[in-house]
């Protein structure tokens, strides 16, 4: 019963490097999203997807790319890391596309950019 | 725009004390309201939700009532335990896409024995 799985758990990057944060869910959820969590800021939506092949921007999309080629996977790409992207990143999914749907979260990826 | 405001923490209580964490919101339309909890080193988990005015969500001894007239969704528990120590987030969703939640900044609760 894996739920939402994020890898890696920790990552350190140098400014300008690129990387991909992985997110996979095994619950056949159509809806997936990425949030970043910063001290005193709560969680802010980066990108989300309502199904395979469909993505859209959230509140803070700059510097991040996403794609959704399968229902299960929703990777988040940092093309050129900046110190401002130091954060904890959470992937989340939900089954139903209604406003009542609770989110299922992964355990997060802690990213440090030096 | 839509927003959620939570009381700032940290909140420090002794075991068996009464807990209130205030949450107010600003939204157009008729949002659903949620409380999520984050234990150390983990992701967020849904604690409770309410989908319309006057609904009361409850779980694990926690309760919150959707008050449209005061645009509030305060979290309460009558007797906290050490195991309730965590960060609590209030959130709202008023879009068809279930992933579009707007979160408050979170309130850290620390319970001592």
Tab-separated table of C-alpha atoms in Angstrom:
chain	number	residue	atom	x	y	z
A	1	UNK	CA	0.000	0.000	0.000
A	2	UNK	CA	2.546	2.580	-1.170
A	3	UNK	CA	0.273	5.610	-1.815
A	4	UNK	CA	2.295	8.598	-3.040
A	5	UNK	CA	6.041	7.969	-3.303
A	6	UNK	CA	8.572	10.753	-3.704
A	7	UNK	CA	12.267	10.391	-4.474
A	8	UNK	CA	14.814	11.425	-3.434
A	9	UNK	CA	14.163	12.323	0.208
A	10	UNK	CA	17.079	14.754	0.308
A	11	UNK	CA	19.052	16.539	-2.405
A	12	UNK	CA	21.769	19.181	-2.492
A	13	UNK	CA	22.366	21.065	-5.740
A	14	UNK	CA	24.698	23.805	-6.827
A	15	UNK	CA	23.267	26.915	-8.442
A	16	UNK	CA	22.606	26.301	-12.114
A	17	UNK	CA	22.347	22.523	-11.901
A	18	UNK	CA	19.255	20.718	-13.077
A	19	UNK	CA	17.396	17.828	-11.564
A	20	UNK	CA	14.088	16.008	-11.534
A	21	UNK	CA	12.036	15.271	-8.442
A	22	UNK	CA	10.106	12.072	-8.905
A	23	UNK	CA	6.544	11.418	-7.812
A	24	UNK	CA	4.552	8.238	-8.331
A	25	UNK	CA	1.188	7.097	-7.037
A	26	UNK	CA	-0.388	3.664	-7.210
A	27	UNK	CA	-3.977	4.642	-6.414
A	28	UNK	CA	-5.042	5.373	-9.995
A	29	UNK	CA	-5.640	9.006	-9.097
A	30	UNK	CA	-6.307	11.343	-12.006
A	31	UNK	CA	-5.299	14.499	-10.182
A	32	UNK	CA	-1.745	15.222	-9.090
A	33	UNK	CA	0.032	18.338	-7.902
A	34	UNK	CA	3.289	19.760	-6.567
A	35	UNK	CA	3.590	22.095	-3.595
A	36	UNK	CA	6.543	23.739	-1.959
A	37	UNK	CA	6.672	24.351	1.778
A	38	UNK	CA	8.700	27.218	3.165
A	39	UNK	CA	8.948	28.423	6.779
A	40	UNK	CA	6.175	30.872	7.573
A	41	UNK	CA	4.655	30.490	4.091
A	42	UNK	CA	2.567	27.348	4.350
A	43	UNK	CA	2.244	25.303	1.172
A	44	UNK	CA	2.139	26.960	-2.224
A	45	UNK	CA	0.964	25.260	-5.390
A	46	UNK	CA	3.588	24.987	-8.151
A	47	UNK	CA	1.913	22.942	-10.897
A	48	UNK	CA	-0.933	20.493	-11.119
A	49	UNK	CA	-2.379	17.961	-13.525
A	50	UNK	CA	-5.962	16.819	-14.007
A	51	UNK	CA	-4.995	13.774	-16.031
A	52	UNK	CA	-2.388	12.273	-18.323
A	53	UNK	CA	-1.254	14.804	-20.916
A	54	UNK	CA	-2.796	17.791	-19.089
A	55	UNK	CA	-0.919	20.170	-16.814
A	56	UNK	CA	-1.462	23.691	-15.536
A	57	UNK	CA	0.353	26.309	-13.485
A	58	UNK	CA	-0.257	27.053	-9.859
A	59	UNK	CA	0.690	30.018	-7.729
A	60	UNK	CA	4.504	29.772	-8.056
A	61	UNK	CA	5.381	27.998	-11.357
A	62	UNK	CA	8.464	29.972	-12.408
A	63	UNK	CA	11.626	27.896	-12.600
A	64	UNK	CA	9.786	24.567	-12.691
A	65	UNK	CA	8.528	22.328	-15.462
A	66	UNK	CA	6.196	19.347	-15.299
A	67	UNK	CA	4.811	16.715	-17.620
A	68	UNK	CA	2.274	13.936	-17.190
A	69	UNK	CA	2.826	11.122	-19.648
A	70	UNK	CA	1.202	8.463	-17.449
A	71	UNK	CA	-1.475	8.439	-14.759
A	72	UNK	CA	1.027	7.185	-12.186
A	73	UNK	CA	3.923	9.621	-12.574
A	74	UNK	CA	4.220	13.388	-12.247
A	75	UNK	CA	7.883	14.514	-12.204
A	76	UNK	CA	8.938	18.044	-11.333
A	77	UNK	CA	11.953	19.451	-13.182
A	78	UNK	CA	14.236	22.247	-12.083
A	79	UNK	CA	16.054	23.408	-15.206
A	80	UNK	CA	18.568	25.730	-13.518
A	81	UNK	CA	18.450	25.598	-9.750
A	82	UNK	CA	18.571	28.816	-7.729
A	83	UNK	CA	19.009	29.315	-3.964
A	84	UNK	CA	15.423	30.628	-3.838
A	85	UNK	CA	14.301	27.092	-4.716
A	86	UNK	CA	15.652	25.723	-1.453
A	87	UNK	CA	12.507	24.235	0.056
A	88	UNK	CA	10.618	21.093	0.937
A	89	UNK	CA	8.624	19.795	-2.003
A	90	UNK	CA	5.455	17.743	-1.661
A	91	UNK	CA	3.615	15.800	-4.305
A	92	UNK	CA	-0.086	15.113	-3.773
A	93	UNK	CA	-2.858	13.267	-5.564
A	94	UNK	CA	-6.585	12.808	-5.376
A	95	UNK	CA	-9.112	10.547	-7.035
A	96	UNK	CA	-12.047	12.792	-7.693
A	97	UNK	CA	-11.989	16.129	-9.429
A	98	UNK	CA	-14.329	17.873	-7.038
A	99	UNK	CA	-13.795	20.526	-4.442
A	100	UNK	CA	-14.506	17.976	-1.695
A	101	UNK	CA	-11.630	15.700	-2.603
A	102	UNK	CA	-8.954	15.294	0.072
A	103	UNK	CA	-5.335	15.179	-1.052
A	104	UNK	CA	-2.956	12.288	-0.406
A	105	UNK	CA	0.577	13.563	0.176
A	106	UNK	CA	3.988	12.018	-0.245
A	107	UNK	CA	6.607	12.393	2.483
A	108	UNK	CA	8.433	15.186	0.728
A	109	UNK	CA	11.806	15.985	-0.829
A	110	UNK	CA	14.059	18.379	1.030
A	111	UNK	CA	16.087	20.349	-1.529
A	112	UNK	CA	18.996	22.638	-0.741
A	113	UNK	CA	20.533	24.817	-3.442
A	114	UNK	CA	23.906	26.336	-2.637
B	1	UNK	CA	-8.137	36.420	-4.165
B	2	UNK	CA	-8.881	33.432	-1.994
B	3	UNK	CA	-6.859	33.114	1.192
B	4	UNK	CA	-6.641	31.372	4.542
B	5	UNK	CA	-5.405	32.964	7.756
B	6	UNK	CA	-4.391	30.892	10.749
B	7	UNK	CA	-3.347	31.928	14.209
B	8	UNK	CA	0.398	32.054	14.547
B	9	UNK	CA	2.167	29.576	16.740
B	10	UNK	CA	3.761	27.903	18.303
B	11	UNK	CA	1.001	26.780	20.626
B	12	UNK	CA	2.342	25.089	23.757
B	13	UNK	CA	-0.045	23.132	25.975
B	14	UNK	CA	0.047	20.612	28.770
B	15	UNK	CA	-1.501	17.210	28.266
B	16	UNK	CA	-5.295	17.188	28.688
B	17	UNK	CA	-5.604	20.927	28.017
B	18	UNK	CA	-8.228	22.342	25.650
B	19	UNK	CA	-7.046	23.287	22.178
B	20	UNK	CA	-8.315	25.934	19.787
B	21	UNK	CA	-6.535	26.899	16.591
B	22	UNK	CA	-8.248	29.748	14.792
B	23	UNK	CA	-8.740	29.756	11.038
B	24	UNK	CA	-10.547	32.329	8.912
B	25	UNK	CA	-10.872	32.432	5.168
B	26	UNK	CA	-11.663	34.689	2.251
B	27	UNK	CA	-13.214	33.075	-0.795
B	28	UNK	CA	-15.644	33.612	-3.597
B	29	UNK	CA	-18.295	30.990	-4.050
B	30	UNK	CA	-18.776	28.121	-1.630
B	31	UNK	CA	-15.478	26.526	-0.690
B	32	UNK	CA	-14.891	23.235	1.063
B	33	UNK	CA	-12.731	23.568	4.164
B	34	UNK	CA	-10.098	21.201	5.465
B	35	UNK	CA	-7.703	20.684	8.342
B	36	UNK	CA	-4.510	18.787	7.581
B	37	UNK	CA	-1.905	17.613	10.084
B	38	UNK	CA	1.820	17.127	9.507
B	39	UNK	CA	3.803	14.991	11.927
B	40	UNK	CA	7.588	15.457	12.023
B	41	UNK	CA	9.325	14.159	8.917
B	42	UNK	CA	6.089	13.230	7.180
B	43	UNK	CA	3.751	14.581	4.558
B	44	UNK	CA	0.396	16.132	5.322
B	45	UNK	CA	-2.589	13.976	6.247
B	46	UNK	CA	-6.227	14.937	6.101
B	47	UNK	CA	-7.577	15.417	9.615
B	48	UNK	CA	-11.151	16.515	8.865
B	49	UNK	CA	-13.238	18.412	6.362
B	50	UNK	CA	-16.551	20.240	5.941
B	51	UNK	CA	-18.194	20.903	2.622
B	52	UNK	CA	-20.996	23.348	3.404
B	53	UNK	CA	-22.089	25.917	5.933
B	54	UNK	CA	-22.847	24.603	9.445
B	55	UNK	CA	-21.234	21.235	8.701
B	56	UNK	CA	-19.077	19.897	11.504
B	57	UNK	CA	-16.051	17.815	10.613
B	58	UNK	CA	-14.615	15.519	13.273
B	59	UNK	CA	-11.846	12.958	13.617
B	60	UNK	CA	-9.622	11.630	16.433
B	61	UNK	CA	-11.316	13.933	18.954
B	62	UNK	CA	-10.769	17.039	16.823
B	63	UNK	CA	-13.717	19.079	15.601
B	64	UNK	CA	-14.275	22.102	13.387
B	65	UNK	CA	-17.507	23.780	12.303
B	66	UNK	CA	-17.917	25.600	8.983
B	67	UNK	CA	-19.197	29.062	9.910
B	68	UNK	CA	-20.170	31.015	6.829
B	69	UNK	CA	-21.350	34.083	8.745
B	70	UNK	CA	-17.937	34.544	10.364
B	71	UNK	CA	-15.951	32.873	7.522
B	72	UNK	CA	-14.253	30.674	10.092
B	73	UNK	CA	-13.284	27.029	10.577
B	74	UNK	CA	-11.643	26.856	13.998
B	75	UNK	CA	-10.078	23.576	15.102
B	76	UNK	CA	-10.832	22.347	18.642
B	77	UNK	CA	-10.009	19.387	20.835
B	78	UNK	CA	-11.179	18.938	24.374
B	79	UNK	CA	-8.148	17.126	25.768
B	80	UNK	CA	-4.865	17.071	23.860
B	81	UNK	CA	-2.250	14.342	24.102
B	82	UNK	CA	1.497	14.411	23.595
B	83	UNK	CA	0.935	12.485	20.366
B	84	UNK	CA	-1.043	15.455	18.976
B	85	UNK	CA	2.171	17.477	18.700
B	86	UNK	CA	2.392	18.403	15.023
B	87	UNK	CA	1.850	21.222	12.545
B	88	UNK	CA	-1.788	21.897	11.649
B	89	UNK	CA	-2.846	23.484	8.360
B	90	UNK	CA	-6.190	24.969	7.481
B	91	UNK	CA	-7.046	24.872	3.772
B	92	UNK	CA	-9.845	25.655	1.358
B	93	UNK	CA	-10.840	24.442	-2.068
B	94	UNK	CA	-13.410	26.049	-4.281
B	95	UNK	CA	-12.357	24.856	-7.669
B	96	UNK	CA	-13.453	21.835	-9.590
B	97	UNK	CA	-9.896	20.532	-9.758
B	98	UNK	CA	-9.434	18.790	-6.422
B	99	UNK	CA	-5.729	19.540	-6.355
B	100	UNK	CA	-6.171	23.297	-6.105
B	101	UNK	CA	-6.032	23.736	-2.328
B	102	UNK	CA	-5.070	27.029	-0.717
B	103	UNK	CA	-3.291	26.531	2.609
B	104	UNK	CA	-2.763	28.665	5.648
B	105	UNK	CA	0.762	29.076	6.968
B	106	UNK	CA	0.400	26.336	9.555
B	107	UNK	CA	0.309	26.326	13.353
B	108	UNK	CA	2.797	24.292	15.359
B	109	UNK	CA	1.341	22.558	18.391
B	110	UNK	CA	3.601	21.232	21.137
B	111	UNK	CA	2.050	19.193	23.960
B	112	UNK	CA	4.054	18.301	27.052
B	113	UNK	CA	3.294	15.661	29.645
